[in-house]
Short mmCIF file of C-alpha atoms and ligand atoms in Angstrom, two decimals:
data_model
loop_
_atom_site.label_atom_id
_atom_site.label_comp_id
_atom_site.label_asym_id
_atom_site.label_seq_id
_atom_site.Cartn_x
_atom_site.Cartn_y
_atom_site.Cartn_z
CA UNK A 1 0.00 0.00 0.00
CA UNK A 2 1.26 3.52 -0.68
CA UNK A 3 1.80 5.68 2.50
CA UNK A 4 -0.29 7.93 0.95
CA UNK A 5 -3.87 6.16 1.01
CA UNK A 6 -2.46 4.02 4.41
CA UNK A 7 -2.73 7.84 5.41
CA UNK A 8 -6.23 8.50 4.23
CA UNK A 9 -7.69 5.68 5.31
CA UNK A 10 -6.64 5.47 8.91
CA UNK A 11 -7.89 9.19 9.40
CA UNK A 12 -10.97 8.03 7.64
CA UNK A 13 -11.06 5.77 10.52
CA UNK A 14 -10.37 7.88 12.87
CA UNK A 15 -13.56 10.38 11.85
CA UNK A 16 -15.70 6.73 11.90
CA UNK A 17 -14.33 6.18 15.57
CA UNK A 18 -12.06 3.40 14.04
CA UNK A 19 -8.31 4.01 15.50
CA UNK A 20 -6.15 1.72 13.51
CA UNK A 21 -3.12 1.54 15.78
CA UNK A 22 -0.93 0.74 12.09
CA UNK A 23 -0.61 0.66 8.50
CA UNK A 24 -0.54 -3.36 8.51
CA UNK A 25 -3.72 -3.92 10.35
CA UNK A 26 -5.57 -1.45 7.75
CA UNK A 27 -4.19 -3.98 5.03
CA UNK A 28 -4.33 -7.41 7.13
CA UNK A 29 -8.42 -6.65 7.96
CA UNK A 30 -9.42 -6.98 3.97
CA UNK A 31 -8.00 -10.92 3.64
CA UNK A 32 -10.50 -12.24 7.29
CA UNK A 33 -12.17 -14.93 6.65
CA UNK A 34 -12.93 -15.31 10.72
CA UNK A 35 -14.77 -13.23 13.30
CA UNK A 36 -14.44 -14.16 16.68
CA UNK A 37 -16.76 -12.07 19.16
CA UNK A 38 -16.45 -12.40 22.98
CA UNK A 39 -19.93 -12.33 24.38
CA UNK A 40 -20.05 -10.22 28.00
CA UNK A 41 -19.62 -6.95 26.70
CA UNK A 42 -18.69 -7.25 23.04
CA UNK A 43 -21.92 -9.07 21.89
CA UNK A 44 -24.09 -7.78 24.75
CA UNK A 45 -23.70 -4.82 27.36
CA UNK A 46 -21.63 -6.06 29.44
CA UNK A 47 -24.02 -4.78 32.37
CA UNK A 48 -25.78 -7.70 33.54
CA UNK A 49 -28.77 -7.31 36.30
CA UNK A 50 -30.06 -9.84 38.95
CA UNK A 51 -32.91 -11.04 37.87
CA UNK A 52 -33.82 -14.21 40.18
CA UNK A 53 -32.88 -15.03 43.56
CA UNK A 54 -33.57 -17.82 44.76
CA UNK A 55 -33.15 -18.94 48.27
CA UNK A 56 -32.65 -22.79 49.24
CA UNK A 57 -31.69 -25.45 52.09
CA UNK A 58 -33.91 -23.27 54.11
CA UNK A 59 -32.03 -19.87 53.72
CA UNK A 60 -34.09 -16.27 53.80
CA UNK A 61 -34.06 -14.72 50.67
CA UNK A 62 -32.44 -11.45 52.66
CA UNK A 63 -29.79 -13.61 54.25
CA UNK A 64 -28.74 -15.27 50.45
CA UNK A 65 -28.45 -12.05 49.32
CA UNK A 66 -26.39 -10.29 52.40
CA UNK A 67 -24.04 -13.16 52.03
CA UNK A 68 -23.98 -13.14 48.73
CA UNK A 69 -23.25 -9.66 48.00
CA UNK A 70 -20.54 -9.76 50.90
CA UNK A 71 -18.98 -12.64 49.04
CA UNK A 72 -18.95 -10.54 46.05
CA UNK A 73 -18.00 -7.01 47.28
CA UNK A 74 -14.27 -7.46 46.76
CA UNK A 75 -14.77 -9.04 42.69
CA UNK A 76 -14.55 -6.73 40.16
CA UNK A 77 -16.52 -9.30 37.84
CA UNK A 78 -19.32 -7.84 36.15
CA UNK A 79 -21.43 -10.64 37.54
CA UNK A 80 -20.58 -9.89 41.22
CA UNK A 81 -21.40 -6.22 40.55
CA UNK A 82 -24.74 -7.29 39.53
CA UNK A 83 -25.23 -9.13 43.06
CA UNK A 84 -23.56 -6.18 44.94
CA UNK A 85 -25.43 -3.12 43.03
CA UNK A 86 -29.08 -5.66 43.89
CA UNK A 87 -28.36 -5.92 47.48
CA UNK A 88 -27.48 -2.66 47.82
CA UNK A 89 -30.66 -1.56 45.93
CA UNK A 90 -32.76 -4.00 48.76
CA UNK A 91 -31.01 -1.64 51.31
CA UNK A 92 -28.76 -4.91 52.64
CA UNK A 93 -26.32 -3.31 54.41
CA UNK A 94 -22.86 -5.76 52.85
CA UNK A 95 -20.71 -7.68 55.45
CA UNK A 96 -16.81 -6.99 55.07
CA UNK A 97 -15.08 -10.85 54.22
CA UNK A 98 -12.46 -12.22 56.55
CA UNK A 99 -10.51 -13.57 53.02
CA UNK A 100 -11.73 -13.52 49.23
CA UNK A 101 -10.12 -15.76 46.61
CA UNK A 102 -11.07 -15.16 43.25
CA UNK A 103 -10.99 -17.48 40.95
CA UNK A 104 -10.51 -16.79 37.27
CA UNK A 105 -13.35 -18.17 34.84
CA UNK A 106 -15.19 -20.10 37.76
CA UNK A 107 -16.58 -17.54 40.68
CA UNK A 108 -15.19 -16.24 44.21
CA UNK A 109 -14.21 -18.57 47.55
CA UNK A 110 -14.58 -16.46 50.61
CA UNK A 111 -14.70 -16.88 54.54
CA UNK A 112 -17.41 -14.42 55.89
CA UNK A 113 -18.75 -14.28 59.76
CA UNK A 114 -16.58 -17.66 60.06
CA UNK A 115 -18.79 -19.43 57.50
CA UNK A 116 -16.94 -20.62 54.07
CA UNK A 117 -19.33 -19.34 51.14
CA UNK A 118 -18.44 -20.20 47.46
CA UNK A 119 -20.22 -18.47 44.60
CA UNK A 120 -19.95 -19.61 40.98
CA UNK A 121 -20.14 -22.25 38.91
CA UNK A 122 -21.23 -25.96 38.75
CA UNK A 123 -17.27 -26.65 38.29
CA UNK A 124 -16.73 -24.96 41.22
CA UNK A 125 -19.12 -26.74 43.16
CA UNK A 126 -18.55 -30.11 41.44
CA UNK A 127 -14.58 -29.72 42.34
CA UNK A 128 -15.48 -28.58 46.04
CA UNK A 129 -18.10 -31.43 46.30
CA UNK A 130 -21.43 -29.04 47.11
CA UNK A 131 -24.34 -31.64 45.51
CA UNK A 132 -26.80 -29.82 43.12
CA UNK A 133 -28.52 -32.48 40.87
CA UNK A 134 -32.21 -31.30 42.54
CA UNK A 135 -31.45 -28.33 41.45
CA UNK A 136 -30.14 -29.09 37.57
CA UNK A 137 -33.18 -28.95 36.11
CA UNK A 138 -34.15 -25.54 37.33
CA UNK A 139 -30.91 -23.71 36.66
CA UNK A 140 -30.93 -25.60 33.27
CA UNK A 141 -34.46 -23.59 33.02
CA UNK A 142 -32.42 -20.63 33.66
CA UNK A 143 -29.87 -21.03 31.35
CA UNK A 144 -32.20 -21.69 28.44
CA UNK A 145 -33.84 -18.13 29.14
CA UNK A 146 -30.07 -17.09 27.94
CA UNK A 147 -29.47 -16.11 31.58
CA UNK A 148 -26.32 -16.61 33.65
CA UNK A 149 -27.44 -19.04 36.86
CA UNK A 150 -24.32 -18.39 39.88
CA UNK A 151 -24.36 -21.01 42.69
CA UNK A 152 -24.43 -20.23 46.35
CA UNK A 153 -22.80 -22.41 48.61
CA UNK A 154 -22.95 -21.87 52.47
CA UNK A 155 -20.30 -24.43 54.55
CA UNK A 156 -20.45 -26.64 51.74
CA UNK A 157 -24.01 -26.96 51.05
CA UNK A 158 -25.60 -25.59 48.06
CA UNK A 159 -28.14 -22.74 49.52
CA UNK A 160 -29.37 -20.60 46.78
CA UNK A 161 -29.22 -19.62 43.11
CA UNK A 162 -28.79 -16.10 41.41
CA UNK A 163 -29.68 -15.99 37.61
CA UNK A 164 -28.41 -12.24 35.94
CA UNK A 165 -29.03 -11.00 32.02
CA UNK A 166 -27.06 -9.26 30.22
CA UNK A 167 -28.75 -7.66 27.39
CA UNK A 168 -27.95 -7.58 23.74
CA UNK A 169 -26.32 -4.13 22.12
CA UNK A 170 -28.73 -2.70 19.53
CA UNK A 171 -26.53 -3.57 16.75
CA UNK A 172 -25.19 -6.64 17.52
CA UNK A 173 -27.26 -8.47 15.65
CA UNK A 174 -26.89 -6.11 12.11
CA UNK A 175 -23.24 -6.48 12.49
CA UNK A 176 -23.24 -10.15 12.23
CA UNK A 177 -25.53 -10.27 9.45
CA UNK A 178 -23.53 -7.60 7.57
CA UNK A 179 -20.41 -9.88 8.21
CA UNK A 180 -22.11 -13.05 6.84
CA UNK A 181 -23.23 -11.23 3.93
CA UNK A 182 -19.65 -10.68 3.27
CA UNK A 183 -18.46 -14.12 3.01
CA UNK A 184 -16.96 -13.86 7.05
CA UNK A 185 -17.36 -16.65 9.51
CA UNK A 186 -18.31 -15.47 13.13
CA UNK A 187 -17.77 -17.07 15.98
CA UNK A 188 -18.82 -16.61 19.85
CA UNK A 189 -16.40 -17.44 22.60
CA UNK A 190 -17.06 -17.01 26.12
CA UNK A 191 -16.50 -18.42 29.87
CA UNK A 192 -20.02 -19.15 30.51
CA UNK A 193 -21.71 -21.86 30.02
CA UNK A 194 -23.23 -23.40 26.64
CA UNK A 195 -27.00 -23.04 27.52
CA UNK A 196 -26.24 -19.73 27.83
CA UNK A 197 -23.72 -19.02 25.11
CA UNK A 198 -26.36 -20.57 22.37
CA UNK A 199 -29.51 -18.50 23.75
CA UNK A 200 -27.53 -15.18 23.28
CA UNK A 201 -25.63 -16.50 20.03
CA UNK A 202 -29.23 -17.54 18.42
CA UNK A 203 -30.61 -13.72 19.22
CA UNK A 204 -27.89 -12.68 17.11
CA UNK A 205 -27.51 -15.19 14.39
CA UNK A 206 -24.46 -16.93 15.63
CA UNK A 207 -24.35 -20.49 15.04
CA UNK A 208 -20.70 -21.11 15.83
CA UNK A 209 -20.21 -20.94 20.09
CA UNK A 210 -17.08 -21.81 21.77
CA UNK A 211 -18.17 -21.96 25.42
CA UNK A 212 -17.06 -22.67 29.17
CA UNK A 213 -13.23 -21.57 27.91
CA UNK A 214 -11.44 -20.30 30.52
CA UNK A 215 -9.70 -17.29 30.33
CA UNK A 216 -5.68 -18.77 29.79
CA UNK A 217 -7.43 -20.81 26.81
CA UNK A 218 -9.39 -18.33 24.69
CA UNK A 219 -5.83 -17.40 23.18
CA UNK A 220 -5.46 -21.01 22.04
CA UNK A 221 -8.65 -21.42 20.45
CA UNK A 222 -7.92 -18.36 18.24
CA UNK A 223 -4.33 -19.87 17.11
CA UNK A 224 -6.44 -23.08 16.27
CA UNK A 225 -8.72 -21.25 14.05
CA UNK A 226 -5.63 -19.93 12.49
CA UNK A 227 -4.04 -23.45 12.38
CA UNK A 228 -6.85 -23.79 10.26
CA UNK A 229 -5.74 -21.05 7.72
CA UNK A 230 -8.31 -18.92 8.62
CA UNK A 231 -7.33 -15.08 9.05
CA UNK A 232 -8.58 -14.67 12.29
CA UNK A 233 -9.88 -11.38 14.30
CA UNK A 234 -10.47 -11.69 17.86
CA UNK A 235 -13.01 -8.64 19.21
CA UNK A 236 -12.56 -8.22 23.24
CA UNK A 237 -13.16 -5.84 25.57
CA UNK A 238 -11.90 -7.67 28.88
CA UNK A 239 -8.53 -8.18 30.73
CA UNK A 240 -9.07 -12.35 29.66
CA UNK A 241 -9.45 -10.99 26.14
CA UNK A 242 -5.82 -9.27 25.78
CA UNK A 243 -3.98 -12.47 25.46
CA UNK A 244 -6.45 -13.49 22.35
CA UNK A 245 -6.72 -10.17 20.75
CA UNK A 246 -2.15 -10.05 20.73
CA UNK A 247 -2.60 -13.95 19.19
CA UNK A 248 -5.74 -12.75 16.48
CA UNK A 249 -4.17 -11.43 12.97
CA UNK A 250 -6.26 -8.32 13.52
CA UNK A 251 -7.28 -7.64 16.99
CA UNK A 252 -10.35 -5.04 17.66
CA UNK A 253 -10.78 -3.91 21.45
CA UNK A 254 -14.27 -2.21 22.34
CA UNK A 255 -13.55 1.00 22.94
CA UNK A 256 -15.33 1.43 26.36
CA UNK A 257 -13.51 -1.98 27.74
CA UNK A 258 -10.54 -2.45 29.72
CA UNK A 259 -7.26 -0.80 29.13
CA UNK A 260 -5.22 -3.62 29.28
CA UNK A 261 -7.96 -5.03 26.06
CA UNK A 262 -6.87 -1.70 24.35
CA UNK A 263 -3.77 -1.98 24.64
CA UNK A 264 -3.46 -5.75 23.75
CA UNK A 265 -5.94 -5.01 20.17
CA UNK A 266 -4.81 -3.63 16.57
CA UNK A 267 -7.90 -2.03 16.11
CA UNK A 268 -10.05 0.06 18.78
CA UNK A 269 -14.35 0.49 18.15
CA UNK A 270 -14.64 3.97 20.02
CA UNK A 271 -18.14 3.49 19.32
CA UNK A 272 -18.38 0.33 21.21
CA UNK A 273 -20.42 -1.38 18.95
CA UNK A 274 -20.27 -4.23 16.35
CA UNK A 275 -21.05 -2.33 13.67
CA UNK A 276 -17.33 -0.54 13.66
CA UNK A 277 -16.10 -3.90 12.44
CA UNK A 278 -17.55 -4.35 9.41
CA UNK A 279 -16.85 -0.04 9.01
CA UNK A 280 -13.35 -1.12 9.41
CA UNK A 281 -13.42 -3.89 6.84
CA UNK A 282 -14.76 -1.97 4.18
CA UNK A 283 -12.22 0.78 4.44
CA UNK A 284 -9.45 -1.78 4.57
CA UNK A 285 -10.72 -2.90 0.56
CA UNK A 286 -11.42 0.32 -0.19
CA UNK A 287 -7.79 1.15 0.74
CA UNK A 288 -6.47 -1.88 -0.81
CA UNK A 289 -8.94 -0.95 -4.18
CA UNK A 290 -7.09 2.10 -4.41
CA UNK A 291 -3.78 0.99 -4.74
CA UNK A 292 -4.19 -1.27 -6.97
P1 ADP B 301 -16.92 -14.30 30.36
O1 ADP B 301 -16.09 -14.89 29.26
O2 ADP B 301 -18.39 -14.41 30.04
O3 ADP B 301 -16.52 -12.90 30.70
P2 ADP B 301 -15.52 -15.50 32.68
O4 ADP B 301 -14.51 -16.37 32.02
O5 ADP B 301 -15.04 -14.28 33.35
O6 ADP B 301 -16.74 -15.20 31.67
O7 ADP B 301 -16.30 -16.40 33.77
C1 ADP B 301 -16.92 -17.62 33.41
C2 ADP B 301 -17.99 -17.97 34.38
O8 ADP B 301 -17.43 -18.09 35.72
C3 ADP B 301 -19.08 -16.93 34.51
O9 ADP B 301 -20.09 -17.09 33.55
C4 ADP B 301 -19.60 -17.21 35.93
O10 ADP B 301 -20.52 -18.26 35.91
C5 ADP B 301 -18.35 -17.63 36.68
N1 ADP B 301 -17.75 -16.51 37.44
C6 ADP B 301 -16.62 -15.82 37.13
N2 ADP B 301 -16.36 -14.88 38.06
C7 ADP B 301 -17.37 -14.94 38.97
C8 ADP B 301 -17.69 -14.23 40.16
N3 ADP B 301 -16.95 -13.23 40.64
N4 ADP B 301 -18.81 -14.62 40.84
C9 ADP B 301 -19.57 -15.61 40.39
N5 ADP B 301 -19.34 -16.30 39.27
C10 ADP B 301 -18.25 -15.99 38.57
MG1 MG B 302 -16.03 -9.57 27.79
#
């Protein structure tokens, strides 16, 4: 490419909200043939709100969520802010935790008023041996509803559940499309759980979901794509994200994300939506076009 319309088309980019970081990510993002989206907060808000709590093994609804929210006060996890910001919102005034572990991709271990309270996922509670087959069924229910279902575990007995949403951006959906229509594959990868991954992936008209990968592995699953020869971009906004978007050929970091994302991508959406991808595309072969 000639410095010339490099030049033009990054500050076209830049007036679109696109900043293209340098002149061989403008060129690499006309030859992908693969989209992979994160889902919390690429494909959807990334502002997920409580929206059942369910008390069990006897527990008061108040007392789930006051240990709960305690459990959760020291996360930054956008899922423990939902439980924090709804307790706080019952007036639940939150207990201080004598330790908090947090552990990446599977929820939070904590010791609170002397009782040991784990909050996350069936893998959690599977590998700490808290039973929950009465409950599959329900948080199956749950998951189907494209919600996120957390487990509560009080001294090692599972004592509640707390399903959150996270809703869709507006444009998600267009951007996908407008990708498809171009020949592009898109993908979904994400930490939680497939029930959940496919509900949210169908609203959008994904049909490829790579779910339940922890963090350390969502780099990995981007080099296999590659592996594949596919040209791979990886679109992130989180801290897990950085290590994917440095392995993607083009990596795009949502603007209103994480640093660390922005810092780890090619390509920054200022806009913080979808739709800045397939912007970003189109000036690449319109670039390309021209110096032909
Ligand atoms: P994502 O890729 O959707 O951002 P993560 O890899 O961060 O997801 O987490 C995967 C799953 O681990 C979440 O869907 C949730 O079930 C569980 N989890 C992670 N952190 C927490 C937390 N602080 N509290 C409860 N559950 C958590
Ligand atoms: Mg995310």
């Amino acid at each position: 490419a000639t410095p010339t319309s490099i030049m033009v088309g990054t500050g076209k980019g830049a007036e679109n909200g696109i900043l293209i970081k340098g002149a061989e990510h403008l060129e690499n993002a006309h030859r992908l043939t693969t989209i992979v989206l994160d889902k919390t907060g690429t494909i959807t808000k990334g502002e997920p709100e409580a929206t059942d709590v369910i008390p069990l093994a006897g527990l008061a609804e108040t007392e789930l969520l006051r240990l709960a929210a305690g459990a959760e006060k020291n996360s930054e996890h956008p899922l423990a802010q939902a439980i924090v910001k709804y307790g706080q919102r019952q007036g639940i005034v939150l207990p201080e935790p004598e330790s908090f572990a947090a552990i990446p991709g599977h929820g939070v271990e904590v010791t609170l008023e002397g009782r040991r309270i784990l909050v996350g996922t069936r893998k959690l509670m599977q590998e700490n041996n808290v039973e929950f087959t009465a409950e599959l069924a329900a948080i199956e229910q749950l998951e189907l509803e494209g919600k996120t279902v957390m487990l509560f575990a009080l001294d090692g007995r599972l004592s509640g559940l707390i399903a959150v949403a996270d809703t869709v951006k507006e444009n998600s959906a267009q951007a996908v499309a407008a990708l498809k229509q171009m020949g592009i594959e898109v993908w979904m990868i994400t930490g939680d759980n497939v029930r959940t991954a496919q509900a949210i992936a169908r609203t959008v008209g994904i049909t490829n979901v790579l779910a339940e990968v922890l963090p350390e592995h969502k780099a990995e699953q981007v080099d296999a794509l590659k592996k594949q020869g596919k040209v791979v971009a990886m679109v992130g906004d989180g801290i897990n994200d950085a290590p994917a978007l440095a392995t993607a050929d083009v990596g795009f970091a949502i603007g209103t994300g994480t640093d660390v994302a922005i810092e780890a991508a090619d390509i920054t959406l200022m806009r913080g939506d979808l739709t800045g991808i397939v912007a970003a595309i189109r000036l690449s072969k319109a670039t390309m076009r021209n110096i032909k």
